[in-house]
């Protein structure tokens, strides 16, 4: 259930940022797939799909070169890509992304960057990442090394020393016209081999977090770039309204094709929206996620019912109490405890589900420790007897939440990362159950 990730997804996503930053001078023939591989190498096609959102999607499994992984230097892995349009020239994007010293200030949590060696277009950089929290046991303070290699309209990076020791990533940038550039990031990190004590303890206690980390990591980095170059705009929504995506039928088919071929969700992190509440309007960040299943809508309808959520997260959801205040309405009281290996975070919250029809529902927080949760789910039948699950959701921890949850407000992008990672975890857990 995505609400589980709302409680702890922020922390996982911030930690995952370290899985694409690192270094050590090695011989590396970079063969990371281009972000355009699923779009006929056409940047405009990808840009048309991304629009004014951060778009995140996976690549098909492929062999890649990881020379630092001595036992298996050519593993078969799945890269995850992200795309963003910014209103600046490709020259400006190249200037910023190739200036490693000034990553400090660009990416939150990055406190220092030291160039240790440089040879032509290859540079070894040592970074220091600090993630302070009001809970000392969750503080993260690590030195991370990376080898960067500048290519044509790209920078490829290889982890050489980090809590996540094996990983690769590549920025690419493409001109869409004067003062308009498509930036993409494609990356992979081996979350099954962890050196850092804190991250290893957390992922051992909550292995499902691995499902949301790739999206959270991509979202963290592209959100930083978006905030540098794009002015914040907030759309005012009505109380029962969710933000919409302006997608054509061909684009929906493309999304279905990508998710079907990769087995991974396609997510759109949307611009900010303001939602009316009794105490005033709250700014929230919605993520809309599409996941393809080789099942009919009828076979998936059970997952719109909160009674089914506990079966997805038996270790975290301790109890669910259901009631029906009116026809089509269902109230669910969730009792949750998220064990992070070094600390437990308990919280309770109450959600109201409006079952619009058998293939569609909306939900809102109506009490408990999470006051600002809102979203909806819809099953979209596809021509091949499959189904797209569409999820639009936002979650925000407010200043009145219990201390252990409220502490997460000190982390960057706490209003965006939980829903982005939570949607992915929820959709992929359903996929596991439907095998």
Coordinates of C-alpha atoms in Angstrom, one line a residue:
X1 CA 0.0 0.0 0.0
X2 CA 1.4 3.3 -1.0
X3 CA 0.6 4.9 2.4
X4 CA 3.4 2.8 3.9
X5 CA 5.9 4.5 1.6
X6 CA 4.5 7.9 2.6
X7 CA 5.7 7.3 6.1
X8 CA 9.3 6.4 5.2
X9 CA 9.7 6.9 1.5
X10 CA 11.3 10.3 2.0
X11 CA 14.2 8.8 3.9
X12 CA 14.8 6.0 1.4
X13 CA 14.8 8.4 -1.6
X14 CA 17.3 10.7 0.1
X15 CA 19.6 7.8 0.8
X16 CA 19.2 6.6 -2.7
X17 CA 20.7 9.8 -4.0
X18 CA 24.1 8.4 -2.8
X19 CA 23.6 5.5 -5.3
X20 CA 24.4 7.7 -8.2
X21 CA 27.2 9.8 -6.8
X22 CA 30.7 8.3 -6.4
X23 CA 34.4 7.7 -7.9
X24 CA 37.9 6.0 -8.6
X25 CA 40.0 6.2 -11.8
X26 CA 39.4 2.9 -13.8
X27 CA 39.3 1.9 -17.4
X28 CA 35.7 2.0 -18.3
X29 CA 34.0 1.6 -21.7
X30 CA 30.7 3.1 -21.0
X31 CA 27.7 1.5 -22.6
X32 CA 24.7 2.9 -20.7
X33 CA 21.6 2.9 -22.9
X34 CA 20.5 6.3 -24.2
X35 CA 17.3 7.7 -22.6
X36 CA 16.0 7.9 -26.2
X37 CA 16.3 4.2 -26.9
X38 CA 12.5 3.7 -26.4
X39 CA 11.6 6.8 -28.4
X40 CA 13.3 6.0 -31.8
X41 CA 16.2 8.3 -30.7
X42 CA 13.9 11.2 -31.1
X43 CA 14.2 13.8 -28.3
X44 CA 11.0 15.6 -29.4
X45 CA 9.0 12.5 -29.0
X46 CA 10.2 12.1 -25.4
X47 CA 9.7 15.8 -24.7
X48 CA 6.1 15.7 -26.0
X49 CA 5.4 12.9 -23.5
X50 CA 7.2 14.6 -20.6
X51 CA 5.6 18.0 -21.1
X52 CA 6.0 20.1 -18.0
X53 CA 6.4 17.1 -15.7
X54 CA 9.4 15.0 -14.5
X55 CA 8.9 11.7 -16.5
X56 CA 10.4 8.5 -15.1
X57 CA 10.5 5.1 -16.9
X58 CA 12.6 2.0 -17.1
X59 CA 14.7 0.5 -19.9
X60 CA 14.6 -3.2 -20.9
X61 CA 17.2 -5.4 -19.1
X62 CA 20.6 -5.1 -20.8
X63 CA 24.2 -6.1 -20.2
X64 CA 26.4 -3.3 -19.1
X65 CA 30.1 -2.8 -18.1
X66 CA 30.8 -2.4 -14.3
X67 CA 34.6 -2.8 -14.1
X68 CA 34.6 -2.2 -10.3
X69 CA 32.5 -5.3 -9.8
X70 CA 35.3 -7.9 -10.2
X71 CA 33.2 -11.0 -9.8
X72 CA 30.6 -10.0 -12.4
X73 CA 31.9 -7.1 -14.5
X74 CA 29.2 -7.4 -17.2
X75 CA 25.9 -7.9 -15.2
X76 CA 22.5 -7.8 -16.8
X77 CA 20.6 -4.9 -15.2
X78 CA 17.6 -2.6 -15.6
X79 CA 18.4 1.1 -16.0
X80 CA 15.8 3.7 -15.0
X81 CA 15.6 6.9 -17.0
X82 CA 14.1 10.3 -16.2
X83 CA 13.4 13.3 -18.4
X84 CA 12.8 17.0 -17.8
X85 CA 12.4 20.1 -20.1
X86 CA 14.2 23.3 -18.9
X87 CA 13.9 26.8 -20.4
X88 CA 17.7 27.3 -21.1
X89 CA 20.1 26.5 -23.8
X90 CA 22.1 23.3 -24.1
X91 CA 25.3 25.3 -23.6
X92 CA 24.0 26.5 -20.2
X93 CA 23.0 22.9 -19.3
X94 CA 26.4 21.6 -20.3
X95 CA 28.2 24.3 -18.4
X96 CA 26.4 23.5 -15.2
X97 CA 26.5 19.7 -15.4
X98 CA 30.2 19.6 -16.2
X99 CA 31.1 22.0 -13.3
X100 CA 31.4 19.4 -10.6
X101 CA 32.6 21.8 -7.9
X102 CA 29.3 23.7 -8.2
X103 CA 27.2 20.6 -7.6
X104 CA 27.4 21.8 -4.1
X105 CA 24.4 24.2 -3.8
X106 CA 22.8 22.5 -6.8
X107 CA 21.9 19.2 -5.1
X108 CA 20.7 19.4 -1.5
X109 CA 22.6 17.2 1.0
X110 CA 25.9 17.6 -1.0
X111 CA 28.3 19.5 1.2
X112 CA 31.6 19.3 -0.7
X113 CA 33.1 18.2 -4.0
X114 CA 36.9 17.8 -4.4
X115 CA 38.5 17.1 -7.8
X116 CA 41.2 14.5 -7.1
X117 CA 42.4 13.8 -10.6
X118 CA 41.6 15.0 -14.1
X119 CA 42.8 13.6 -17.5
X120 CA 41.1 15.2 -20.5
X121 CA 37.4 14.6 -20.3
X122 CA 37.7 12.2 -17.4
X123 CA 37.6 13.4 -13.8
X124 CA 37.7 11.8 -10.4
X125 CA 35.7 13.6 -7.8
X126 CA 35.2 12.9 -4.1
X127 CA 31.9 14.1 -2.7
X128 CA 30.7 14.5 0.9
X129 CA 27.0 13.9 1.5
X130 CA 25.3 14.8 4.8
X131 CA 21.7 14.1 5.6
X132 CA 21.0 15.5 9.0
X133 CA 17.7 14.7 10.8
X134 CA 16.4 15.4 14.3
X135 CA 16.9 11.7 15.0
X136 CA 20.7 11.2 15.4
X137 CA 20.6 7.5 14.6
X138 CA 19.2 8.3 11.1
X139 CA 21.9 10.9 10.3
X140 CA 23.8 10.1 7.1
X141 CA 27.4 11.3 6.6
X142 CA 29.5 9.6 3.9
X143 CA 32.4 10.3 1.5
X144 CA 31.5 9.1 -2.0
X145 CA 33.8 8.9 -5.1
X146 CA 32.9 9.0 -8.7
X147 CA 34.5 8.9 -12.1
X148 CA 32.9 11.3 -14.6
X149 CA 33.5 11.0 -18.4
X150 CA 32.3 13.7 -20.7
X151 CA 31.0 12.6 -24.1
X152 CA 28.9 14.2 -26.9
X153 CA 26.0 16.0 -25.1
X154 CA 26.5 13.6 -22.1
X155 CA 28.3 12.9 -18.9
X156 CA 28.7 9.2 -17.8
X157 CA 29.5 8.5 -14.2
X158 CA 30.8 5.4 -12.5
X159 CA 30.7 4.7 -8.7
X160 CA 34.1 3.8 -7.4
X161 CA 33.6 4.1 -3.6
X162 CA 30.3 4.5 -1.9
X163 CA 27.8 2.8 0.5
X164 CA 26.2 1.5 -2.7
X165 CA 29.5 0.4 -4.3
X166 CA 28.3 -0.6 -7.8
X167 CA 26.4 1.8 -9.9
X168 CA 26.4 3.9 -13.1
X169 CA 24.6 6.9 -14.4
X170 CA 24.5 9.2 -17.4
X171 CA 23.2 12.7 -18.0
X172 CA 22.2 13.6 -21.6
X173 CA 20.9 16.8 -23.0
X174 CA 19.2 17.6 -26.3
X175 CA 18.2 20.9 -27.9
X176 CA 14.5 21.4 -28.5
X177 CA 15.0 24.9 -29.9
X178 CA 16.4 28.2 -28.6
X179 CA 16.4 28.4 -24.8
X180 CA 14.7 25.0 -24.5
X181 CA 16.6 21.8 -23.6
X182 CA 15.6 18.2 -22.7
X183 CA 17.7 16.8 -19.8
X184 CA 17.7 13.1 -19.2
X185 CA 19.2 10.9 -16.5
X186 CA 19.7 7.1 -16.9
X187 CA 21.1 5.2 -13.9
X188 CA 21.4 1.9 -12.1
X189 CA 22.7 0.9 -8.7
X190 CA 23.1 -2.6 -7.2
X191 CA 20.9 -2.4 -4.0
X192 CA 21.6 -6.0 -3.2
X193 CA 25.3 -5.2 -2.3
X194 CA 25.5 -2.5 0.3
X195 CA 28.5 -1.4 2.3
X196 CA 27.0 1.4 4.4
X197 CA 25.8 0.3 7.8
X198 CA 22.7 2.5 8.0
X199 CA 21.5 1.9 4.5
X200 CA 22.2 -1.9 4.8
X201 CA 20.2 -2.0 8.1
X202 CA 17.2 -0.1 6.6
X203 CA 17.0 -2.2 3.4
X204 CA 17.4 -5.4 5.3
X205 CA 14.5 -4.3 7.5
X206 CA 12.3 -2.9 4.7
X207 CA 13.4 -4.7 1.5
X208 CA 10.3 -3.3 -0.4
X209 CA 12.0 0.1 -0.3
X210 CA 14.3 -1.1 -3.1
X211 CA 11.3 -1.0 -5.4
X212 CA 10.9 2.8 -4.9
X213 CA 14.5 3.9 -4.7
X214 CA 15.3 4.1 -8.4
X215 CA 12.3 6.4 -9.0
X216 CA 13.1 8.4 -5.8
X217 CA 16.7 8.9 -6.8
X218 CA 15.9 10.1 -10.3
X219 CA 13.2 12.3 -8.9
X220 CA 15.6 13.9 -6.4
X221 CA 18.2 14.8 -9.0
X222 CA 15.8 16.1 -11.7
X223 CA 13.8 18.1 -9.1
X224 CA 17.0 19.9 -8.1
X225 CA 17.6 20.8 -11.8
X226 CA 14.0 21.8 -12.3
X227 CA 14.2 24.2 -9.3
X228 CA 17.3 25.8 -10.6
X229 CA 15.9 26.7 -14.0
X230 CA 12.1 26.6 -13.8
X231 CA 9.9 29.1 -12.0
X232 CA 7.5 27.5 -9.6
X233 CA 3.8 27.6 -10.7
X234 CA 0.9 26.3 -8.6
X235 CA -2.4 25.3 -10.0
X236 CA -5.5 25.8 -7.8
X237 CA -7.7 22.7 -7.6
X238 CA -11.1 22.2 -6.2
X239 CA -11.6 20.0 -3.1
X240 CA -12.5 16.8 -5.0
X241 CA -10.3 17.5 -8.1
X242 CA -7.0 15.8 -9.1
X243 CA -4.5 17.3 -11.5
X244 CA -4.9 15.9 -15.0
X245 CA -2.3 14.9 -17.7
X246 CA -2.9 16.1 -21.2
X247 CA -2.1 12.8 -23.0
X248 CA -3.3 11.6 -26.4
X249 CA -4.5 8.1 -27.0
X250 CA -1.2 7.4 -28.9
X251 CA 0.7 8.5 -25.8
X252 CA -1.3 6.3 -23.5
X253 CA -0.6 3.4 -25.9
X254 CA 3.1 4.4 -25.7
X255 CA 3.0 4.4 -21.9
X256 CA 1.3 1.0 -22.0
X257 CA 4.0 -0.4 -24.4
X258 CA 6.9 0.9 -22.2
X259 CA 5.5 -0.5 -19.0
X260 CA 4.6 -3.8 -20.7
X261 CA 8.0 -4.3 -22.2
X262 CA 10.0 -3.3 -19.1
X263 CA 7.7 -4.5 -16.4
X264 CA 8.2 -1.2 -14.6
X265 CA 5.8 1.8 -14.0
X266 CA 5.9 5.0 -15.9
X267 CA 5.6 8.0 -13.6
X268 CA 4.9 11.7 -14.1
X269 CA 5.8 14.0 -11.2
X270 CA 3.5 16.9 -11.8
X271 CA 3.9 20.6 -11.0
X272 CA 2.6 21.8 -7.6
X273 CA -1.1 22.1 -6.9
X274 CA -3.0 23.8 -4.1
X275 CA -5.8 22.0 -2.3
X276 CA -8.5 23.6 -0.2
X277 CA -8.6 22.4 3.5
X278 CA -10.6 23.9 6.4
X279 CA -7.5 25.8 7.6
X280 CA -6.6 27.1 4.2
X281 CA -5.1 25.9 0.9
X282 CA -2.2 23.4 1.1
X283 CA 0.4 23.1 -1.7
X284 CA 0.9 19.5 -2.7
X285 CA 2.9 17.6 -5.4
X286 CA 1.1 14.8 -7.2
X287 CA 2.6 11.9 -9.0
X288 CA 0.7 10.0 -11.6
X289 CA 1.9 6.5 -12.3
X290 CA 0.9 3.9 -14.9
X291 CA 1.6 0.2 -14.5
X292 CA 0.7 -2.5 -17.1
X293 CA -0.6 -5.9 -16.0
X294 CA -1.4 -8.9 -18.1
X295 CA -4.7 -9.1 -16.4
X296 CA -8.2 -7.9 -17.1
X297 CA -9.7 -5.0 -15.0
X298 CA -12.0 -7.5 -13.3
X299 CA -9.0 -9.5 -12.1
X300 CA -7.5 -6.3 -10.6
X301 CA -10.6 -4.7 -9.0
X302 CA -9.7 -6.2 -5.6
X303 CA -6.6 -3.9 -5.4
X304 CA -8.8 -0.8 -5.3
X305 CA -10.3 -2.0 -2.0
X306 CA -8.3 -1.0 1.1
X307 CA -9.1 -4.4 2.6
X308 CA -6.5 -5.9 0.2
X309 CA -3.7 -3.5 1.2
X310 CA -2.5 -5.4 4.3
X311 CA -1.7 -8.4 2.1
X312 CA 0.8 -6.3 0.2
X313 CA 2.6 -5.1 3.4
X314 CA 2.1 -7.6 6.1
X315 CA 5.2 -6.4 8.0
X316 CA 4.2 -2.8 8.1
X317 CA 0.4 -2.7 8.2
X318 CA -0.5 -4.1 11.6
X319 CA -4.3 -3.6 11.5
X320 CA -7.0 -2.3 9.2
X321 CA -10.5 -1.4 10.5
X322 CA -13.2 -0.8 7.8
X323 CA -16.6 0.9 7.9
X324 CA -19.1 2.2 5.4
X325 CA -20.6 5.6 6.3
X326 CA -22.6 5.8 3.0
X327 CA -23.1 3.9 -0.2
X328 CA -19.9 3.9 -2.3
X329 CA -17.9 5.3 0.6
X330 CA -15.5 3.2 2.7
X331 CA -13.5 4.4 5.7
X332 CA -10.3 2.6 6.6
X333 CA -8.3 3.0 9.8
X334 CA -4.7 1.9 9.3
X335 CA -2.3 1.1 12.1
X336 CA 1.2 1.1 10.7
X337 CA 4.7 0.4 12.1
X338 CA 7.7 0.9 9.9
X339 CA 10.8 -0.8 11.3
X340 CA 14.0 0.8 9.8
X341 CA 16.4 -1.7 11.5
X342 CA 17.7 1.0 13.9
X343 CA 14.3 2.6 14.9
X344 CA 10.6 1.9 14.5
X345 CA 8.2 4.6 13.3
X346 CA 4.6 3.9 14.3
X347 CA 1.7 5.9 13.0
X348 CA -2.1 5.6 12.5
X349 CA -4.2 7.3 9.9
X350 CA -7.7 7.2 8.5
X351 CA -8.6 7.3 4.8
X352 CA -12.0 7.7 3.1
X353 CA -12.4 5.9 -0.2
X354 CA -15.0 6.9 -2.7
X355 CA -15.6 3.9 -5.1
X356 CA -16.9 5.8 -8.1
X357 CA -17.4 2.5 -10.0
X358 CA -15.9 -0.9 -10.1
X359 CA -12.8 0.4 -11.9
X360 CA -12.2 3.7 -10.2
X361 CA -11.8 5.1 -6.7
X362 CA -10.6 8.3 -5.0
X363 CA -9.3 8.7 -1.5
X364 CA -8.5 11.4 1.1
X365 CA -7.0 11.4 4.6
X366 CA -9.7 12.2 7.1
X367 CA -7.9 11.8 10.4
X368 CA -4.9 10.4 12.2
X369 CA -1.2 11.2 11.9
X370 CA -1.2 11.9 8.2
X371 CA -3.6 14.7 7.4
X372 CA -2.6 15.5 3.8
X373 CA -2.9 12.4 1.6
X374 CA -5.1 12.6 -1.5
X375 CA -5.4 10.6 -4.7
X376 CA -7.2 8.2 -6.9
X377 CA -6.8 4.9 -8.8
X378 CA -8.3 3.8 -12.1
X379 CA -8.2 0.6 -14.1
X380 CA -7.8 1.3 -17.9
X381 CA -8.5 -1.7 -20.2
X382 CA -6.1 -2.2 -23.0
X383 CA -6.7 -3.8 -26.4
X384 CA -4.6 -6.9 -25.7
X385 CA -6.7 -8.0 -22.7
X386 CA -4.2 -6.3 -20.3
X387 CA -4.8 -3.4 -18.0
X388 CA -3.1 -0.1 -17.1
X389 CA -3.4 0.8 -13.4
X390 CA -3.4 4.6 -13.2
X391 CA -2.6 6.1 -9.8
X392 CA -2.5 9.8 -9.0
X393 CA -1.4 10.6 -5.4
X394 CA 0.1 13.2 -3.2
X395 CA 1.3 13.0 0.5
X396 CA 2.6 15.7 2.8
X397 CA 3.7 15.4 6.4
X398 CA 2.5 18.4 8.3
X399 CA 3.9 20.2 11.4
X400 CA 1.4 18.5 13.7
X401 CA 2.5 15.0 12.9
X402 CA 4.1 12.9 15.6
X403 CA 7.8 13.6 16.2
X404 CA 9.2 10.6 14.3
X405 CA 7.2 11.5 11.2
X406 CA 7.6 15.2 11.6
X407 CA 11.4 14.7 11.6
X408 CA 11.2 13.8 7.9
X409 CA 10.1 17.4 7.2
X410 CA 13.7 18.4 7.6
X411 CA 14.7 16.5 4.5
X412 CA 14.6 18.1 1.0
X413 CA 11.5 17.5 -1.2
X414 CA 9.5 15.8 1.6
X415 CA 6.4 16.9 -0.2
X416 CA 7.2 15.1 -3.4
X417 CA 9.4 12.0 -2.8
X418 CA 6.9 9.9 -0.8
X419 CA 4.2 9.8 -3.4
X420 CA 6.7 9.2 -6.2
X421 CA 8.3 6.2 -4.5
X422 CA 5.1 5.1 -2.9
X423 CA 3.2 4.8 -6.2
X424 CA 6.1 2.6 -7.6
X425 CA 6.2 0.3 -4.5
X426 CA 2.4 -0.1 -4.6
X427 CA 2.1 -1.0 -8.3
X428 CA 5.1 -3.3 -8.2
X429 CA 3.9 -5.2 -5.1
X430 CA 0.6 -5.8 -6.9
X431 CA 2.6 -7.2 -9.9
X432 CA 4.4 -9.6 -7.5
X433 CA 1.1 -10.8 -6.1
X434 CA -0.4 -11.3 -9.5
X435 CA 2.3 -13.6 -10.8

